[in-house]
Amino acid sequence: MPGVSSFRTTFLRTARGALAGLLAGFSALAVAELAAGLLRPAAGPVTVVGGAVIDRTPAAVKDFAIRTFGEDDKTVLQVGILLVLALFAAVLGVVSLRLRRTGAAGALVFGVVGAAAALSRPDSAGAGDALPSVVGALTAAAVLYGLAGKAAPVGSTSGGTGTGSGWSRRGFLTVAAVTAASAAGAGVAGRTLSGRRGRGAVASRAGLALPAPASPAPAVPAGAQLKVPEISAFTTPNRDFYRVDTALVVPKVDAGTWRLRIQGKGVTRPRGYTLAQLLARPLIERDITLTCVSNEVGGPYVGTARWLGVPLAGLLAECGVQPPSKGGGADQLVARSVDGMTLGAPVEDVMDGRDAMLAVGMNGEPLPFAHGYPVRMLVPGLYGYVSACKWITEIELTTFDAYDPYWVKRKWARRAPIKTQSRIDTPKPFARPAAGTVVIAGVAWAQHRGISRVEVRVDDGPWQDAVLAAQSTLDTWRQWSYRWRATPGGHTLTVRASDGTGAVQTEDRTRTIPDGASGWHSVFVTVP
Ligand SMILES: Nc1nc2c(c(=O)[nH]1)N[C@H]1C(S)=C(S)[C@@H](COP(=O)(O)O)O[C@H]1N2
Ligand SMILES: [Mo]
């Protein structure tokens, strides 16, 4: 049956073409990985393209990604990039069967995209960052050109440019296997090299002995931690602390070569500081609750740690900076990180006496890499995106009129004090607690204003006062609990808090954009 056999031939040809394309794509990534390992790990094509995608993602889509994928958003993005790449590679491979040069040229287009992304990164180290993408694309073009011409089974012609001398199936598969194995070797070598590059940073962190604070944190009152199973721990362990940032590869900064520059408007004495110089200053230790503006009502992006750091106001004063209320000309402090992130905080807030700091320690250890090692900024009372710069390397004094930092360019608010919020930790949504006494409990926060009251409402009943745990400081969250006599049926449990000024948490539901979600958290449960 000629129809069947020609279908079979076409199918086999297509499959070989697609395989050639996939191999070309895989080889490209592997060789690029090797080049990045030799030059600069952050210049790898998936990393730079991913970074460029993150920077160009509209705020609403980013918010959706954070909401839907949570802290897996970066993995999802990278897998997505790889899938798109694989699809295009397979198509290019099939195209190459007939149009060998077109296929190879298509591969080069990817090189251009990667190179452009690499050069556009804010932390780009120069033209060299384009090299991994370029070398990868050349590899892909070569593999495609070499394999495509041979991908056609023996006996068939491979189009206008083909030689007609395709390999046997075994021949093709052998070459394919050898290509795949060499690429895998290059990829592993690249990864190993990248890993080595981070070693200096890992060693610097392991060797860092944190000095004792000149001003230790006030002891957490015994009553701050309620004995309710399922309530968030008052102090969030580092491994459970939420992480939100744009870094696809966590920056591993070697503290030995790290510097912090302070400069800009009104800085009469611009200065650079080494980590040793910072550590030699009197350090403060404080419990501070950090919150992300992307946290939905009831969401997980909030946590409390015991931070050790250098008081920021004193450091700024030493450089000649005056707050606007004392006549200073700069009202915005822009913190810049090693990966090019910029966050802007009001100078007035930083210097108004609160415990704004350059943190070096988190819960008794040097900052974990993911949380900003060696130094990050913290300003109690402000959302993370306007204050908590991780991997900080520069502080520039400027004005809100003169400069919009990263998130503000993407439609988030210039100024973002944390909104009063409260969360029910237990019972969980759709729980089925037994009738009788059920403990409803959770946390409430209004950093730098404190929490004065928490109330709970069951269905449409009256607001009832919850029992407040001891308040540690104004800058930390506060636990609360309420004993509910649960009756059979479905019930909606709602919580609201009042801050230290007495203002009640607003019922108005807003989205996280532009300055943080508001509204009351409620949980629906069924009592069987
Ligand atoms: N360099 C850098 N610092 C950053 C960010 C970032 O993307 N890059 N994200 C900020 C945001 S939005 C928040 S909420 C906090 C989160 O800090 P964490 O990851 O330690 O919890 O870091 C802030 N600092
Ligand atoms: Mo955030």
XYZ file of C-alpha atoms and ligand atoms in Angstrom:
553
model
C 0.000 0.000 0.000
C 1.887 3.049 -1.239
C -0.269 5.485 0.784
C 0.703 3.909 4.092
C 4.373 3.665 3.280
C 4.570 7.274 2.120
C 2.776 8.350 5.303
C 5.304 6.330 7.267
C 8.181 7.953 5.441
C 6.789 11.424 5.999
C 6.224 10.686 9.666
C 9.745 9.364 10.145
C 11.231 12.325 8.325
C 9.260 14.753 10.444
C 10.183 12.954 13.639
C 13.852 13.030 12.714
C 13.598 16.706 11.847
C 11.947 17.493 15.178
C 14.550 15.436 17.021
C 17.337 17.279 15.197
C 15.735 20.565 16.242
C 15.392 19.498 19.879
C 19.004 18.333 19.910
C 20.110 21.648 18.452
C 18.164 23.496 21.152
C 19.532 21.290 23.920
C 23.111 21.658 22.639
C 22.671 25.422 22.449
C 21.516 25.651 26.074
C 24.264 23.321 27.260
C 27.044 25.203 25.483
C 25.577 28.528 26.619
C 25.543 27.163 30.173
C 29.210 26.258 29.823
C 30.033 29.730 28.499
C 28.028 31.332 31.324
C 29.825 29.117 33.841
C 33.156 30.374 32.513
C 32.109 34.023 32.221
C 29.194 34.912 34.502
C 26.418 32.526 35.622
C 23.808 35.305 35.611
C 24.413 35.771 31.860
C 22.947 32.365 30.943
C 20.253 32.686 28.249
C 17.338 31.278 30.247
C 18.231 33.542 33.159
C 18.521 36.701 31.073
C 15.444 35.997 28.959
C 13.513 35.109 32.116
C 14.691 38.328 33.766
C 13.698 40.355 30.718
C 10.265 38.697 30.717
C 9.802 39.453 34.436
C 10.713 43.114 33.894
C 8.287 43.451 30.993
C 5.399 41.561 32.575
C 2.468 43.912 33.259
C 1.772 44.365 36.967
C -1.593 42.590 36.697
C -0.030 39.488 35.124
C 2.756 39.450 37.676
C 0.198 39.709 40.434
C -1.717 36.825 38.877
C 1.466 34.742 38.709
C 2.321 35.417 42.347
C -1.257 34.635 43.342
C -1.515 31.459 41.291
C 1.949 29.967 41.538
C 3.125 31.617 44.748
C 6.822 31.192 45.332
C 6.970 28.653 42.478
C 6.373 31.490 40.006
C 10.012 31.489 38.919
C 10.086 27.750 38.280
C 6.898 28.038 36.250
C 8.463 30.870 34.208
C 11.644 28.912 33.511
C 9.771 25.759 32.563
C 7.570 27.917 30.316
C 10.615 29.397 28.574
C 12.075 25.925 28.054
C 8.791 24.617 26.620
C 8.499 27.528 24.170
C 12.125 27.004 23.202
C 11.573 23.264 22.693
C 8.527 23.886 20.532
C 10.340 26.377 18.306
C 13.386 24.131 18.129
C 11.294 21.173 16.980
C 9.562 23.294 14.323
C 12.904 24.686 13.167
C 14.207 21.147 12.891
C 11.321 20.127 10.644
C 11.744 23.277 8.561
C 15.444 22.478 8.203
C 14.616 19.238 6.420
C 13.644 21.265 3.373
C 15.249 24.615 4.054
C 18.531 23.845 5.699
C 19.869 27.394 5.690
C 16.574 28.851 6.915
C 16.630 26.463 9.853
C 20.170 27.414 10.794
C 19.362 31.107 10.387
C 16.308 30.646 12.631
C 18.591 29.340 15.354
C 20.672 32.490 15.087
C 17.572 34.616 15.667
C 17.347 33.015 19.125
C 20.928 34.058 19.705
C 20.005 37.642 18.923
C 17.029 37.518 21.325
C 19.215 36.058 24.085
C 22.011 38.557 23.455
C 19.586 41.490 23.470
C 18.048 40.266 26.725
C 21.511 39.841 28.266
C 22.597 43.363 27.347
C 19.337 44.878 28.595
C 19.683 43.456 32.102
C 20.246 46.147 34.710
C 23.096 44.124 36.181
C 24.687 43.450 32.810
C 28.460 43.347 33.081
C 28.934 44.538 29.499
C 29.137 43.111 25.994
C 30.566 39.833 27.308
C 27.141 38.965 28.713
C 25.900 38.404 25.144
C 28.497 35.683 24.571
C 26.691 32.681 26.123
C 23.628 33.355 23.949
C 25.718 33.921 20.829
C 27.874 30.836 21.327
C 24.752 28.796 22.075
C 23.003 29.987 18.927
C 26.045 29.220 16.766
C 26.102 25.727 18.253
C 22.400 25.275 17.491
C 22.857 26.470 13.919
C 25.768 24.091 13.385
C 23.983 21.094 14.912
C 20.851 21.830 12.920
C 22.721 22.303 9.669
C 24.713 19.149 10.228
C 21.857 16.929 11.375
C 19.063 18.220 9.165
C 20.833 17.386 5.966
C 21.206 13.841 7.195
C 17.867 13.489 8.883
C 16.051 12.320 5.791
C 15.951 8.529 5.640
C 18.148 6.965 2.946
C 16.578 6.998 -0.476
C 14.478 10.104 -0.155
C 15.624 13.454 -1.428
C 15.964 16.118 1.160
C 14.638 19.028 -0.785
C 16.453 21.583 -2.889
C 19.426 22.009 -0.625
C 19.772 18.433 0.524
C 22.453 16.082 -0.609
C 20.170 13.114 -0.871
C 22.656 11.103 1.117
C 20.793 10.806 4.424
C 21.963 8.435 7.121
C 20.338 5.147 7.908
C 18.143 5.193 10.980
C 20.922 3.693 13.034
C 23.428 6.200 11.675
C 21.185 9.128 12.490
C 20.364 7.880 15.972
C 24.038 7.273 16.703
C 24.992 10.806 15.718
C 22.003 12.120 17.681
C 23.071 10.187 20.783
C 26.658 11.398 20.545
C 25.451 15.001 20.145
C 23.122 14.660 23.132
C 25.859 13.148 25.282
C 28.396 15.858 24.410
C 25.818 18.537 25.087
C 24.950 16.967 28.434
C 28.662 16.942 29.283
C 28.989 20.622 28.426
C 25.888 21.429 30.449
C 27.111 19.601 33.535
C 30.534 21.246 33.230
C 28.814 24.634 32.979
C 26.700 23.999 36.055
C 29.734 22.842 38.012
C 31.653 25.968 37.061
C 28.702 28.186 38.033
C 28.529 26.401 41.363
C 32.246 27.012 41.964
C 31.857 30.702 41.302
C 29.487 30.950 44.234
C 32.008 29.296 46.529
C 33.710 32.513 47.593
C 30.335 33.831 48.681
C 29.429 30.620 50.507
C 32.792 30.635 52.290
C 32.450 34.305 53.224
C 29.026 33.617 54.736
C 30.180 30.498 56.588
C 33.130 32.434 58.010
C 31.118 35.430 59.140
C 30.873 35.755 62.915
C 28.128 38.222 63.766
C 29.065 40.647 66.547
C 26.840 40.923 69.603
C 24.353 43.776 69.388
C 25.095 46.962 71.308
C 21.329 47.226 71.710
C 19.759 43.762 72.017
C 16.138 43.133 71.079
C 13.708 43.438 73.970
C 12.774 39.913 75.067
C 9.622 38.629 73.384
C 7.003 38.713 76.176
C 6.033 35.213 77.277
C 2.440 35.941 76.350
C 3.208 36.914 72.746
C 3.072 33.320 71.571
C -0.320 31.707 72.133
C -0.482 27.993 72.697
C -2.825 27.375 69.824
C -1.843 24.653 67.393
C -1.789 25.929 63.791
C -1.234 29.596 64.681
C 1.764 31.200 62.909
C 4.844 31.106 65.120
C 5.623 34.557 66.528
C 9.139 34.296 65.097
C 9.166 32.847 61.590
C 12.049 30.396 61.098
C 14.331 31.434 58.205
C 13.456 28.366 56.159
C 9.739 29.244 56.362
C 10.169 32.964 55.742
C 8.417 34.042 52.552
C 10.558 35.108 49.635
C 9.539 37.636 47.002
C 11.982 39.072 44.474
C 12.698 39.223 40.757
C 15.951 37.239 40.903
C 15.853 34.030 38.833
C 19.250 33.104 40.216
C 19.765 34.110 43.841
C 22.739 36.523 43.875
C 25.676 35.024 45.765
C 27.687 37.999 46.863
C 31.192 37.578 48.267
C 31.223 39.772 51.371
C 34.971 40.214 51.009
C 34.615 42.315 47.880
C 31.196 43.806 48.718
C 30.882 47.584 49.172
C 28.040 49.916 50.032
C 28.124 53.394 48.475
C 26.152 56.293 49.885
C 25.856 59.287 47.593
C 23.494 61.753 45.966
C 21.565 64.878 46.808
C 22.546 66.444 50.096
C 25.232 63.835 50.788
C 28.028 66.167 51.806
C 30.373 63.287 52.589
C 29.787 60.483 50.032
C 31.311 57.272 51.317
C 31.885 53.623 50.666
C 31.631 51.037 53.449
C 33.029 47.532 53.648
C 31.170 44.871 55.595
C 33.879 44.940 58.270
C 33.361 48.682 58.699
C 29.626 48.203 59.110
C 30.089 45.356 61.584
C 32.447 47.509 63.663
C 29.619 49.962 64.373
C 27.205 49.574 67.301
C 24.526 47.168 66.051
C 20.874 46.998 67.003
C 18.791 43.858 67.186
C 15.016 44.101 66.659
C 11.986 41.918 65.997
C 10.349 43.298 62.871
C 7.446 41.962 60.811
C 8.003 42.252 57.075
C 5.085 42.248 54.629
C 4.808 42.156 50.858
C 2.487 44.540 49.042
C 1.480 41.562 46.860
C 0.012 39.783 49.864
C -3.683 39.105 49.322
C -6.082 39.429 52.243
C -5.396 36.237 54.217
C -2.195 35.606 52.221
C 1.162 34.133 53.275
C 3.634 36.924 52.396
C 4.252 38.168 55.912
C 6.731 37.044 58.548
C 8.603 38.150 61.633
C 12.304 37.737 62.258
C 14.867 38.954 64.759
C 17.089 41.187 62.671
C 20.583 42.425 63.533
C 21.823 45.505 61.749
C 23.339 48.942 61.527
C 20.963 51.819 62.334
C 20.468 53.524 58.981
C 19.651 57.016 60.224
C 23.028 57.380 61.940
C 24.877 56.210 58.866
C 23.030 58.730 56.703
C 23.621 61.528 59.203
C 27.327 60.707 59.132
C 27.265 61.265 55.370
C 25.664 64.677 55.867
C 22.071 63.703 55.056
C 19.289 65.722 56.712
C 15.636 64.660 56.617
C 13.279 67.010 54.720
C 11.761 68.183 58.033
C 15.204 69.526 58.981
C 15.723 71.193 55.640
C 17.260 68.270 53.707
C 16.761 68.495 49.947
C 16.337 64.779 49.284
C 12.977 63.215 50.148
C 13.579 59.812 48.551
C 16.221 57.236 49.413
C 16.829 54.873 46.509
C 18.442 51.567 47.425
C 20.087 49.673 44.574
C 20.981 45.971 44.672
C 23.718 43.989 42.961
C 21.105 42.680 40.504
C 19.978 46.159 39.509
C 16.766 46.303 41.566
C 15.837 49.769 42.818
C 13.545 50.470 45.798
C 12.635 53.934 47.025
C 11.793 54.869 50.643
C 10.892 58.256 52.131
C 13.971 59.777 53.788
C 11.688 61.222 56.467
C 10.501 57.739 57.511
C 14.003 56.323 57.517
C 15.257 59.126 59.793
C 12.231 59.665 62.066
C 13.555 57.550 64.905
C 12.167 54.167 63.915
C 14.534 51.204 63.688
C 15.364 51.450 59.972
C 18.482 49.366 59.499
C 20.955 47.747 57.193
C 20.461 44.187 58.384
C 23.277 41.640 58.421
C 21.690 38.989 60.650
C 18.360 37.159 60.601
C 17.286 35.016 63.546
C 20.826 34.582 64.823
C 22.622 33.800 61.594
C 24.043 35.823 58.714
C 21.287 36.668 56.219
C 20.483 33.651 54.067
C 21.438 34.274 50.414
C 17.764 34.303 49.425
C 17.069 37.018 51.979
C 19.816 39.379 50.902
C 23.267 38.300 52.118
C 25.435 40.120 52.960
C 23.314 43.210 53.693
C 19.698 44.235 53.194
C 17.654 47.246 54.161
C 14.597 47.186 56.441
C 12.254 50.021 57.394
C 9.554 49.021 59.897
C 6.102 50.076 58.718
C 6.794 50.102 54.968
C 6.004 47.347 52.487
C 9.035 45.416 51.260
C 9.026 46.877 47.757
C 9.640 50.417 49.059
C 12.178 49.550 51.722
C 13.568 46.050 52.108
C 16.281 46.030 49.400
C 18.159 42.713 49.444
C 21.774 42.385 48.223
C 22.013 46.156 48.606
C 25.083 47.854 47.194
C 24.177 51.515 46.814
C 22.088 54.153 48.544
C 21.337 57.227 46.507
C 19.600 60.277 47.953
C 17.242 61.914 45.486
C 13.668 63.184 45.250
C 10.362 61.475 44.430
C 9.997 63.976 41.576
C 13.342 63.127 40.044
C 13.324 59.341 40.075
C 10.890 56.415 39.902
C 12.336 53.120 41.143
C 11.575 49.690 39.618
C 8.087 48.972 40.990
C 6.889 52.563 40.668
C 7.751 52.429 36.955
C 5.394 49.442 36.923
C 2.407 51.311 38.364
C 2.850 50.558 42.058
C 2.499 53.469 44.483
C 5.445 55.767 45.254
C 4.716 55.679 48.956
C 3.415 52.554 50.627
C 2.974 52.376 54.400
C 1.676 48.962 55.482
C -2.102 48.714 55.820
C -3.687 47.283 58.960
C -4.418 43.613 58.329
C -5.541 40.545 60.220
C -5.576 36.886 59.252
C -7.370 33.804 60.535
C -4.777 31.017 60.792
C -7.134 28.471 62.304
C -9.586 27.001 61.484
C -8.517 26.635 57.874
C -10.937 27.446 55.051
C -13.525 24.681 54.603
C -12.448 22.968 57.821
C -15.033 20.766 59.560
C -14.544 21.434 63.292
C -16.693 19.526 65.756
C -19.523 21.390 67.486
C -18.623 22.842 70.872
C -15.710 25.146 71.678
C -13.584 25.963 68.649
C -10.571 28.266 68.989
C -10.392 30.811 66.199
C -6.929 32.360 66.126
C -4.469 34.186 63.958
C -2.261 37.223 63.593
C -2.834 40.934 62.993
C -0.314 43.556 61.916
C -0.004 47.296 61.479
C 3.738 47.779 61.712
C 4.935 50.876 63.536
C 1.406 51.661 64.693
C 0.790 48.440 66.595
C -2.457 46.524 67.107
C -4.881 47.723 69.795
C -7.872 45.487 69.174
C -9.015 42.449 67.188
C -12.639 41.501 66.707
C -14.271 38.384 65.347
C -17.688 38.004 63.775
C -19.570 34.778 63.162
C -21.937 34.992 60.178
C -23.881 38.246 60.513
C -23.633 38.318 64.302
C -22.150 41.133 66.390
C -18.409 41.859 66.481
C -16.853 40.199 69.533
C -13.529 41.120 71.074
C -10.799 38.548 70.574
C -8.240 37.985 73.318
C -4.989 39.710 72.349
C -1.627 38.096 72.967
C 1.000 40.398 74.481
C 2.220 43.050 72.043
C 5.961 42.622 71.547
C 6.708 45.965 69.896
C 4.820 48.291 67.573
C 6.821 46.840 64.690
C 5.701 43.242 65.082
C 2.502 41.397 64.416
C 0.259 40.405 67.293
C -1.483 37.090 67.878
C -5.110 36.852 68.928
C -7.649 34.139 69.695
C -11.363 33.785 70.236
C -13.270 30.893 71.753
C -16.297 30.196 69.652
C -19.245 27.983 70.659
C -19.678 26.325 67.320
C -23.152 25.146 66.353
C -23.881 22.733 63.506
C -24.132 24.206 60.024
C -22.085 26.335 57.654
C -20.496 29.470 59.157
C -18.509 32.408 57.902
C -15.872 33.620 60.356
C -14.549 37.140 59.827
C -11.793 39.100 61.564
C -10.849 42.760 61.699
C -8.201 44.641 63.645
C -7.683 48.165 64.913
C -4.252 49.764 64.897
C -2.545 51.683 67.673
C -4.271 54.906 66.657
C -7.653 53.214 67.132
C -8.429 53.189 63.393
C -10.448 50.105 62.420
C -9.229 47.998 59.515
C -11.306 48.981 56.508
C -13.882 46.626 55.015
C -13.231 48.040 51.522
C -11.765 45.299 49.394
C -8.987 46.561 47.159
C -6.556 44.686 44.975
C -2.896 44.492 45.878
C -2.032 47.014 43.143
C -1.145 49.854 43.653
C -0.513 50.069 47.397
C -1.568 46.828 49.085
C -4.751 44.808 49.564
C -7.357 45.926 52.069
C -10.533 44.264 53.314
C -11.476 41.704 55.939
C -10.336 38.094 55.953
C -13.039 35.503 56.313
C -13.070 31.742 56.396
C -16.012 29.454 55.734
C -16.306 26.335 57.864
C -18.856 23.579 58.233
C -19.678 22.207 61.644
C -21.053 18.691 61.067
N 17.156 43.112 45.345
C 15.850 42.947 45.608
N 15.383 43.263 46.828
C 14.066 43.117 47.108
C 13.175 42.627 46.137
C 13.689 42.284 44.866
O 12.969 41.859 43.953
N 15.033 42.444 44.646
N 11.848 42.468 46.468
C 11.323 43.254 47.584
C 10.017 42.813 48.017
S 8.726 43.110 46.948
C 9.789 42.262 49.250
S 8.231 41.995 49.814
C 10.916 41.897 50.128
C 10.819 40.441 50.501
O 11.899 40.057 51.290
P 12.114 38.515 51.611
O 12.199 37.800 50.295
O 13.350 38.426 52.412
O 10.897 38.079 52.392
O 12.165 42.126 49.504
C 12.263 43.300 48.770
N 13.630 43.446 48.356
Mo 6.883 42.706 48.041
